[in-house]
């Protein structure tokens, strides 16, 4: 296993378990404690974990609040979705990426590609991409800042977004329903997603199985505006048929 792959796996384990030990990781990955300590040092520099005596825990800012709770749910599904979505991206492209637990994992996968231009309203995604790969050009939209999920939103962010046009928008949603289409639970996040869709050639939704067949209060877009859905499990028949009718590509 390459160091980058092992470090990704360690990050996911910390997110799931909140605390891991050097000795346990050395056994799991069949390597030396010294190698694990080097991995933890690298992850700590990038803000993925916090080193403690004998192991690692979630960073304080990543361990509190609703967004942190979402990061600990369906970790394997989000990693699968992120890996599949990465295959849709080519070096040199310009992308919009919104704030979400799944898009944060997706951004970690983008570090392995070069020469991307990424526009995001997530401070954490911007930090991870710029710190993880110096060939990336990253733009963080300004505006009202929300500390829980470390995102910007509102009129100023939307005004800045209008300065860009991108190859694709990679978005998370609160729900995807045959009748309601894509929707979200927060009005400002739905508004940002709608604006990103207008500024992108393709709209790619990243949604784990818990989002499929459900709806949220604030509309994002109809299925006719979606280019591709990347998910961990195949949609149920009614949603699958609705997506096929609108020629939405489904990858799972």
PDB file of C-alpha atoms in Angstrom:
ATOM      1  CA  UNK A   1       0.000   0.000   0.000  1.00  0.00           C
ATOM      2  CA  UNK A   2       1.328   3.417  -0.945  1.00  0.00           C
ATOM      3  CA  UNK A   3       1.762   5.994   1.844  1.00  0.00           C
ATOM      4  CA  UNK A   4      -0.970   8.205   0.358  1.00  0.00           C
ATOM      5  CA  UNK A   5      -3.430   5.298   0.330  1.00  0.00           C
ATOM      6  CA  UNK A   6      -2.561   4.366   3.904  1.00  0.00           C
ATOM      7  CA  UNK A   7      -2.945   7.962   5.042  1.00  0.00           C
ATOM      8  CA  UNK A   8      -6.357   8.185   3.391  1.00  0.00           C
ATOM      9  CA  UNK A   9      -7.429   5.021   5.181  1.00  0.00           C
ATOM     10  CA  UNK A  10      -6.129   6.369   8.486  1.00  0.00           C
ATOM     11  CA  UNK A  11      -8.068   9.603   7.977  1.00  0.00           C
ATOM     12  CA  UNK A  12     -11.275   7.660   7.398  1.00  0.00           C
ATOM     13  CA  UNK A  13     -10.647   5.524  10.490  1.00  0.00           C
ATOM     14  CA  UNK A  14     -10.174   8.593  12.664  1.00  0.00           C
ATOM     15  CA  UNK A  15     -13.398  10.062  11.299  1.00  0.00           C
ATOM     16  CA  UNK A  16     -15.283   6.881  12.101  1.00  0.00           C
ATOM     17  CA  UNK A  17     -13.749   6.073  15.481  1.00  0.00           C
ATOM     18  CA  UNK A  18     -12.682   9.586  16.624  1.00  0.00           C
ATOM     19  CA  UNK A  19      -9.487   8.128  18.149  1.00  0.00           C
ATOM     20  CA  UNK A  20      -6.908   5.581  16.967  1.00  0.00           C
ATOM     21  CA  UNK A  21      -3.637   4.308  18.409  1.00  0.00           C
ATOM     22  CA  UNK A  22      -0.254   3.946  16.747  1.00  0.00           C
ATOM     23  CA  UNK A  23       0.066   0.321  17.837  1.00  0.00           C
ATOM     24  CA  UNK A  24      -3.357  -0.653  16.474  1.00  0.00           C
ATOM     25  CA  UNK A  25      -2.674   1.085  13.162  1.00  0.00           C
ATOM     26  CA  UNK A  26       0.689  -0.657  12.853  1.00  0.00           C
ATOM     27  CA  UNK A  27      -1.057  -4.021  13.189  1.00  0.00           C
ATOM     28  CA  UNK A  28      -3.886  -3.134  10.799  1.00  0.00           C
ATOM     29  CA  UNK A  29      -1.528  -1.926   8.079  1.00  0.00           C
ATOM     30  CA  UNK A  30       1.238  -4.443   8.816  1.00  0.00           C
ATOM     31  CA  UNK A  31       3.900  -1.804   9.138  1.00  0.00           C
ATOM     32  CA  UNK A  32       6.128  -0.336  11.831  1.00  0.00           C
ATOM     33  CA  UNK A  33       5.020   2.145  14.509  1.00  0.00           C
ATOM     34  CA  UNK A  34       7.644   4.556  13.151  1.00  0.00           C
ATOM     35  CA  UNK A  35       5.977   4.499   9.719  1.00  0.00           C
ATOM     36  CA  UNK A  36       2.589   5.173  11.315  1.00  0.00           C
ATOM     37  CA  UNK A  37       4.029   8.075  13.305  1.00  0.00           C
ATOM     38  CA  UNK A  38       5.351   9.592  10.062  1.00  0.00           C
ATOM     39  CA  UNK A  39       1.905   9.168   8.507  1.00  0.00           C
ATOM     40  CA  UNK A  40       0.285  10.893  11.474  1.00  0.00           C
ATOM     41  CA  UNK A  41       2.767  13.739  11.290  1.00  0.00           C
ATOM     42  CA  UNK A  42       1.914  14.271   7.619  1.00  0.00           C
ATOM     43  CA  UNK A  43      -1.832  14.164   8.300  1.00  0.00           C
ATOM     44  CA  UNK A  44      -1.463  16.563  11.228  1.00  0.00           C
ATOM     45  CA  UNK A  45       0.397  19.073   9.034  1.00  0.00           C
ATOM     46  CA  UNK A  46      -2.536  18.988   6.605  1.00  0.00           C
ATOM     47  CA  UNK A  47      -5.078  19.392   9.395  1.00  0.00           C
ATOM     48  CA  UNK A  48      -6.672  15.976   8.900  1.00  0.00           C
ATOM     49  CA  UNK A  49      -5.961  14.680  12.402  1.00  0.00           C
ATOM     50  CA  UNK A  50      -4.530  15.849  15.697  1.00  0.00           C
ATOM     51  CA  UNK A  51      -1.613  13.903  17.107  1.00  0.00           C
ATOM     52  CA  UNK A  52      -1.870  12.843  20.739  1.00  0.00           C
ATOM     53  CA  UNK A  53       0.304  10.632  22.899  1.00  0.00           C
ATOM     54  CA  UNK A  54       0.230   7.161  21.362  1.00  0.00           C
ATOM     55  CA  UNK A  55      -2.120   7.951  18.492  1.00  0.00           C
ATOM     56  CA  UNK A  56      -4.441  10.473  16.855  1.00  0.00           C
ATOM     57  CA  UNK A  57      -7.853  12.070  17.297  1.00  0.00           C
ATOM     58  CA  UNK A  58     -10.044  14.337  15.218  1.00  0.00           C
ATOM     59  CA  UNK A  59      -8.910  17.964  15.131  1.00  0.00           C
ATOM     60  CA  UNK A  60     -10.947  20.026  17.569  1.00  0.00           C
ATOM     61  CA  UNK A  61     -12.653  22.014  14.805  1.00  0.00           C
ATOM     62  CA  UNK A  62     -13.581  18.775  13.019  1.00  0.00           C
ATOM     63  CA  UNK A  63     -14.943  17.052  16.114  1.00  0.00           C
ATOM     64  CA  UNK A  64     -17.776  19.395  17.057  1.00  0.00           C
ATOM     65  CA  UNK A  65     -21.082  20.448  15.543  1.00  0.00           C
ATOM     66  CA  UNK A  66     -23.570  19.039  13.011  1.00  0.00           C
ATOM     67  CA  UNK A  67     -21.122  19.093  10.091  1.00  0.00           C
ATOM     68  CA  UNK A  68     -18.610  17.028  12.060  1.00  0.00           C
ATOM     69  CA  UNK A  69     -21.371  14.541  12.834  1.00  0.00           C
ATOM     70  CA  UNK A  70     -22.167  14.213   9.124  1.00  0.00           C
ATOM     71  CA  UNK A  71     -18.487  13.601   8.396  1.00  0.00           C
ATOM     72  CA  UNK A  72     -18.633  10.527  10.652  1.00  0.00           C
ATOM     73  CA  UNK A  73     -21.639   9.018   8.846  1.00  0.00           C
ATOM     74  CA  UNK A  74     -21.327   6.701   5.834  1.00  0.00           C
ATOM     75  CA  UNK A  75     -17.569   7.255   5.583  1.00  0.00           C
ATOM     76  CA  UNK A  76     -16.965   4.251   3.309  1.00  0.00           C
ATOM     77  CA  UNK A  77     -19.810   5.313   1.006  1.00  0.00           C
ATOM     78  CA  UNK A  78     -18.438   8.840   0.721  1.00  0.00           C
ATOM     79  CA  UNK A  79     -14.967   7.553  -0.052  1.00  0.00           C
ATOM     80  CA  UNK A  80     -16.366   5.289  -2.785  1.00  0.00           C
ATOM     81  CA  UNK A  81     -18.337   8.179  -4.295  1.00  0.00           C
ATOM     82  CA  UNK A  82     -15.297  10.452  -4.165  1.00  0.00           C
ATOM     83  CA  UNK A  83     -13.155   7.885  -5.959  1.00  0.00           C
ATOM     84  CA  UNK A  84     -15.749   7.412  -8.690  1.00  0.00           C
ATOM     85  CA  UNK A  85     -16.238  11.166  -9.108  1.00  0.00           C
ATOM     86  CA  UNK A  86     -12.490  11.725  -9.403  1.00  0.00           C
ATOM     87  CA  UNK A  87     -12.528   9.624 -12.580  1.00  0.00           C
ATOM     88  CA  UNK A  88     -14.758  12.268 -14.193  1.00  0.00           C
ATOM     89  CA  UNK A  89     -12.092  14.960 -13.778  1.00  0.00           C
ATOM     90  CA  UNK A  90      -9.128  15.606 -16.050  1.00  0.00           C
ATOM     91  CA  UNK A  91      -6.053  17.755 -15.375  1.00  0.00           C
ATOM     92  CA  UNK A  92      -6.507  21.315 -16.564  1.00  0.00           C
ATOM     93  CA  UNK A  93     -10.237  21.514 -15.883  1.00  0.00           C
ATOM     94  CA  UNK A  94     -12.026  24.246 -13.965  1.00  0.00           C
ATOM     95  CA  UNK A  95     -14.454  23.031 -11.315  1.00  0.00           C
ATOM     96  CA  UNK A  96     -17.008  24.391  -8.898  1.00  0.00           C
ATOM     97  CA  UNK A  97     -17.248  22.440  -5.638  1.00  0.00           C
ATOM     98  CA  UNK A  98     -19.765  23.302  -2.933  1.00  0.00           C
ATOM     99  CA  UNK A  99     -19.600  22.691   0.806  1.00  0.00           C
ATOM    100  CA  UNK A 100     -20.518  19.220   2.045  1.00  0.00           C
ATOM    101  CA  UNK A 101     -19.136  16.198   3.826  1.00  0.00           C
ATOM    102  CA  UNK A 102     -19.046  14.207   0.572  1.00  0.00           C
ATOM    103  CA  UNK A 103     -17.470  17.009  -1.475  1.00  0.00           C
ATOM    104  CA  UNK A 104     -14.811  17.392   1.227  1.00  0.00           C
ATOM    105  CA  UNK A 105     -13.824  13.751   0.728  1.00  0.00           C
ATOM    106  CA  UNK A 106     -14.008  14.309  -3.048  1.00  0.00           C
ATOM    107  CA  UNK A 107     -11.602  17.237  -2.731  1.00  0.00           C
ATOM    108  CA  UNK A 108      -9.126  14.947  -0.983  1.00  0.00           C
ATOM    109  CA  UNK A 109      -9.163  12.761  -4.095  1.00  0.00           C
ATOM    110  CA  UNK A 110      -8.559  15.782  -6.339  1.00  0.00           C
ATOM    111  CA  UNK A 111      -5.192  16.323  -4.675  1.00  0.00           C
ATOM    112  CA  UNK A 112      -3.861  13.438  -6.802  1.00  0.00           C
ATOM    113  CA  UNK A 113      -4.641  15.339 -10.040  1.00  0.00           C
ATOM    114  CA  UNK A 114      -2.616  18.296 -11.329  1.00  0.00           C
ATOM    115  CA  UNK A 115      -3.378  21.708 -12.791  1.00  0.00           C
ATOM    116  CA  UNK A 116      -6.966  22.088 -11.638  1.00  0.00           C
ATOM    117  CA  UNK A 117      -8.711  25.380 -11.081  1.00  0.00           C
ATOM    118  CA  UNK A 118     -11.253  25.002  -8.291  1.00  0.00           C
ATOM    119  CA  UNK A 119     -13.766  27.569  -7.088  1.00  0.00           C
ATOM    120  CA  UNK A 120     -15.417  26.731  -3.782  1.00  0.00           C
ATOM    121  CA  UNK A 121     -17.285  28.278  -0.883  1.00  0.00           C
ATOM    122  CA  UNK A 122     -15.690  25.814   1.557  1.00  0.00           C
ATOM    123  CA  UNK A 123     -12.673  27.101   3.481  1.00  0.00           C
ATOM    124  CA  UNK A 124     -11.715  23.544   4.367  1.00  0.00           C
ATOM    125  CA  UNK A 125     -11.799  22.366   0.749  1.00  0.00           C
ATOM    126  CA  UNK A 126      -9.767  25.415  -0.332  1.00  0.00           C
ATOM    127  CA  UNK A 127      -7.154  24.711   2.343  1.00  0.00           C
ATOM    128  CA  UNK A 128      -6.912  21.012   1.531  1.00  0.00           C
ATOM    129  CA  UNK A 129      -6.508  21.545  -2.204  1.00  0.00           C
ATOM    130  CA  UNK A 130      -4.016  24.389  -2.013  1.00  0.00           C
ATOM    131  CA  UNK A 131      -1.966  22.691   0.703  1.00  0.00           C
ATOM    132  CA  UNK A 132      -2.100  19.259  -0.922  1.00  0.00           C
ATOM    133  CA  UNK A 133      -1.067  20.140  -4.487  1.00  0.00           C
ATOM    134  CA  UNK A 134       0.818  23.285  -5.477  1.00  0.00           C
ATOM    135  CA  UNK A 135      -0.249  22.955  -9.138  1.00  0.00           C
ATOM    136  CA  UNK A 136      -3.858  23.767  -8.255  1.00  0.00           C
ATOM    137  CA  UNK A 137      -5.311  27.250  -8.576  1.00  0.00           C
ATOM    138  CA  UNK A 138      -7.926  27.657  -5.846  1.00  0.00           C
ATOM    139  CA  UNK A 139     -10.462  30.455  -5.397  1.00  0.00           C
ATOM    140  CA  UNK A 140     -12.389  30.763  -2.133  1.00  0.00           C
ATOM    141  CA  UNK A 141     -15.581  32.760  -2.499  1.00  0.00           C
ATOM    142  CA  UNK A 142     -15.959  35.522   0.075  1.00  0.00           C
ATOM    143  CA  UNK A 143     -19.096  36.421   1.993  1.00  0.00           C
ATOM    144  CA  UNK A 144     -20.820  35.641   5.270  1.00  0.00           C
ATOM    145  CA  UNK A 145     -18.860  32.927   7.063  1.00  0.00           C
ATOM    146  CA  UNK A 146     -20.483  29.969   8.833  1.00  0.00           C
ATOM    147  CA  UNK A 147     -18.111  28.415  11.341  1.00  0.00           C
ATOM    148  CA  UNK A 148     -19.761  25.011  11.754  1.00  0.00           C
ATOM    149  CA  UNK A 149     -19.156  23.832   8.213  1.00  0.00           C
ATOM    150  CA  UNK A 150     -16.569  26.523   7.424  1.00  0.00           C
ATOM    151  CA  UNK A 151     -18.395  27.862   4.382  1.00  0.00           C
ATOM    152  CA  UNK A 152     -19.173  31.253   2.899  1.00  0.00           C
ATOM    153  CA  UNK A 153     -22.555  32.189   1.500  1.00  0.00           C
ATOM    154  CA  UNK A 154     -24.867  35.118   0.831  1.00  0.00           C
ATOM    155  CA  UNK A 155     -24.937  37.989  -1.644  1.00  0.00           C
ATOM    156  CA  UNK A 156     -21.191  38.672  -1.701  1.00  0.00           C
ATOM    157  CA  UNK A 157     -20.313  35.043  -2.426  1.00  0.00           C
ATOM    158  CA  UNK A 158     -22.952  34.856  -5.157  1.00  0.00           C
ATOM    159  CA  UNK A 159     -21.668  38.072  -6.747  1.00  0.00           C
ATOM    160  CA  UNK A 160     -18.131  36.702  -6.887  1.00  0.00           C
ATOM    161  CA  UNK A 161     -19.362  33.398  -8.293  1.00  0.00           C
ATOM    162  CA  UNK A 162     -20.775  35.263 -11.287  1.00  0.00           C
ATOM    163  CA  UNK A 163     -17.170  36.030 -12.353  1.00  0.00           C
ATOM    164  CA  UNK A 164     -16.533  32.371 -13.234  1.00  0.00           C
ATOM    165  CA  UNK A 165     -17.666  29.814 -15.783  1.00  0.00           C
ATOM    166  CA  UNK A 166     -16.543  26.239 -15.233  1.00  0.00           C
ATOM    167  CA  UNK A 167     -16.445  22.838 -16.874  1.00  0.00           C
ATOM    168  CA  UNK A 168     -18.470  21.199 -14.126  1.00  0.00           C
ATOM    169  CA  UNK A 169     -20.086  21.767 -10.749  1.00  0.00           C
ATOM    170  CA  UNK A 170     -19.739  18.998  -8.166  1.00  0.00           C
ATOM    171  CA  UNK A 171     -22.514  19.376  -5.635  1.00  0.00           C
ATOM    172  CA  UNK A 172     -23.917  17.622  -2.595  1.00  0.00           C
ATOM    173  CA  UNK A 173     -27.641  17.643  -1.860  1.00  0.00           C
ATOM    174  CA  UNK A 174     -29.911  16.830   1.051  1.00  0.00           C
ATOM    175  CA  UNK A 175     -32.236  14.744  -1.077  1.00  0.00           C
ATOM    176  CA  UNK A 176     -32.885  13.478  -4.590  1.00  0.00           C
ATOM    177  CA  UNK A 177     -36.480  12.601  -5.397  1.00  0.00           C
ATOM    178  CA  UNK A 178     -38.193  11.662  -8.701  1.00  0.00           C
ATOM    179  CA  UNK A 179     -40.750  14.468  -8.366  1.00  0.00           C
ATOM    180  CA  UNK A 180     -38.926  17.102  -6.300  1.00  0.00           C
ATOM    181  CA  UNK A 181     -35.545  16.701  -7.973  1.00  0.00           C
ATOM    182  CA  UNK A 182     -32.502  17.802  -5.981  1.00  0.00           C
ATOM    183  CA  UNK A 183     -33.109  19.673  -2.740  1.00  0.00           C
ATOM    184  CA  UNK A 184     -31.338  20.774   0.433  1.00  0.00           C
ATOM    185  CA  UNK A 185     -32.105  21.479   4.082  1.00  0.00           C
ATOM    186  CA  UNK A 186     -30.647  25.001   4.232  1.00  0.00           C
ATOM    187  CA  UNK A 187     -31.854  27.839   2.033  1.00  0.00           C
ATOM    188  CA  UNK A 188     -28.420  29.465   1.644  1.00  0.00           C
ATOM    189  CA  UNK A 189     -26.831  26.178   0.570  1.00  0.00           C
ATOM    190  CA  UNK A 190     -29.599  25.555  -1.957  1.00  0.00           C
ATOM    191  CA  UNK A 191     -29.149  29.091  -3.273  1.00  0.00           C
ATOM    192  CA  UNK A 192     -25.412  28.557  -3.682  1.00  0.00           C
ATOM    193  CA  UNK A 193     -25.973  25.259  -5.475  1.00  0.00           C
ATOM    194  CA  UNK A 194     -28.458  26.867  -7.892  1.00  0.00           C
ATOM    195  CA  UNK A 195     -25.953  29.616  -8.670  1.00  0.00           C
ATOM    196  CA  UNK A 196     -23.151  27.110  -9.266  1.00  0.00           C
ATOM    197  CA  UNK A 197     -25.355  25.175 -11.676  1.00  0.00           C
ATOM    198  CA  UNK A 198     -25.848  28.352 -13.710  1.00  0.00           C
ATOM    199  CA  UNK A 199     -22.077  28.842 -13.944  1.00  0.00           C
ATOM    200  CA  UNK A 200     -21.129  25.316 -15.046  1.00  0.00           C
ATOM    201  CA  UNK A 201     -21.292  23.308 -18.243  1.00  0.00           C
ATOM    202  CA  UNK A 202     -22.233  20.117 -16.374  1.00  0.00           C
ATOM    203  CA  UNK A 203     -23.860  19.429 -13.024  1.00  0.00           C
ATOM    204  CA  UNK A 204     -22.641  16.366 -11.141  1.00  0.00           C
ATOM    205  CA  UNK A 205     -24.392  15.364  -7.929  1.00  0.00           C
ATOM    206  CA  UNK A 206     -22.594  13.370  -5.243  1.00  0.00           C
ATOM    207  CA  UNK A 207     -25.099  11.581  -3.006  1.00  0.00           C
ATOM    208  CA  UNK A 208     -24.885   8.505  -0.817  1.00  0.00           C
ATOM    209  CA  UNK A 209     -27.798   6.069  -0.537  1.00  0.00           C
ATOM    210  CA  UNK A 210     -29.333   7.918   2.427  1.00  0.00           C
ATOM    211  CA  UNK A 211     -30.129  10.906   0.153  1.00  0.00           C
ATOM    212  CA  UNK A 212     -31.869   8.946  -2.606  1.00  0.00           C
ATOM    213  CA  UNK A 213     -35.650   8.920  -2.731  1.00  0.00           C
ATOM    214  CA  UNK A 214     -36.032  11.711  -0.181  1.00  0.00           C
ATOM    215  CA  UNK A 215     -36.651  15.430  -0.422  1.00  0.00           C
ATOM    216  CA  UNK A 216     -35.667  18.494   1.600  1.00  0.00           C
ATOM    217  CA  UNK A 217     -37.484  21.854   1.985  1.00  0.00           C
ATOM    218  CA  UNK A 218     -35.408  23.971  -0.416  1.00  0.00           C
ATOM    219  CA  UNK A 219     -35.291  23.218  -4.134  1.00  0.00           C
ATOM    220  CA  UNK A 220     -31.942  23.044  -5.911  1.00  0.00           C
ATOM    221  CA  UNK A 221     -32.862  21.868  -9.420  1.00  0.00           C
ATOM    222  CA  UNK A 222     -34.982  19.463 -11.420  1.00  0.00           C
ATOM    223  CA  UNK A 223     -33.561  16.216 -12.721  1.00  0.00           C
ATOM    224  CA  UNK A 224     -33.449  17.734 -16.201  1.00  0.00           C
ATOM    225  CA  UNK A 225     -30.590  19.989 -15.064  1.00  0.00           C
ATOM    226  CA  UNK A 226     -28.440  17.126 -13.742  1.00  0.00           C
ATOM    227  CA  UNK A 227     -25.741  15.686 -16.001  1.00  0.00           C
ATOM    228  CA  UNK A 228     -24.562  12.874 -13.748  1.00  0.00           C
ATOM    229  CA  UNK A 229     -25.327  11.274 -10.380  1.00  0.00           C
ATOM    230  CA  UNK A 230     -22.494   9.570  -8.505  1.00  0.00           C
ATOM    231  CA  UNK A 231     -23.713   7.352  -5.665  1.00  0.00           C
ATOM    232  CA  UNK A 232     -22.650   4.303  -3.679  1.00  0.00           C
ATOM    233  CA  UNK A 233     -25.754   2.184  -4.383  1.00  0.00           C
ATOM    234  CA  UNK A 234     -28.047   2.020  -7.405  1.00  0.00           C
ATOM    235  CA  UNK A 235     -31.231   4.117  -7.032  1.00  0.00           C
ATOM    236  CA  UNK A 236     -34.600   2.432  -6.494  1.00  0.00           C
ATOM    237  CA  UNK A 237     -36.711   1.808  -9.582  1.00  0.00           C
ATOM    238  CA  UNK A 238     -38.814   4.998  -9.479  1.00  0.00           C
ATOM    239  CA  UNK A 239     -35.827   7.295  -9.149  1.00  0.00           C
ATOM    240  CA  UNK A 240     -33.807   5.245 -11.627  1.00  0.00           C
ATOM    241  CA  UNK A 241     -36.589   5.507 -14.212  1.00  0.00           C
ATOM    242  CA  UNK A 242     -36.927   9.263 -13.669  1.00  0.00           C
ATOM    243  CA  UNK A 243     -33.183   9.744 -14.110  1.00  0.00           C
ATOM    244  CA  UNK A 244     -33.164   7.649 -17.276  1.00  0.00           C
ATOM    245  CA  UNK A 245     -36.025   9.710 -18.685  1.00  0.00           C
ATOM    246  CA  UNK A 246     -33.921  12.864 -18.263  1.00  0.00           C
ATOM    247  CA  UNK A 247     -30.777  11.169 -19.660  1.00  0.00           C
ATOM    248  CA  UNK A 248     -28.928  11.504 -16.371  1.00  0.00           C
ATOM    249  CA  UNK A 249     -25.831   9.313 -16.242  1.00  0.00           C
ATOM    250  CA  UNK A 250     -25.685   7.246 -13.041  1.00  0.00           C
ATOM    251  CA  UNK A 251     -22.363   5.996 -11.707  1.00  0.00           C
ATOM    252  CA  UNK A 252     -22.251   3.681  -8.690  1.00  0.00           C
TER     253      UNK A 252
END
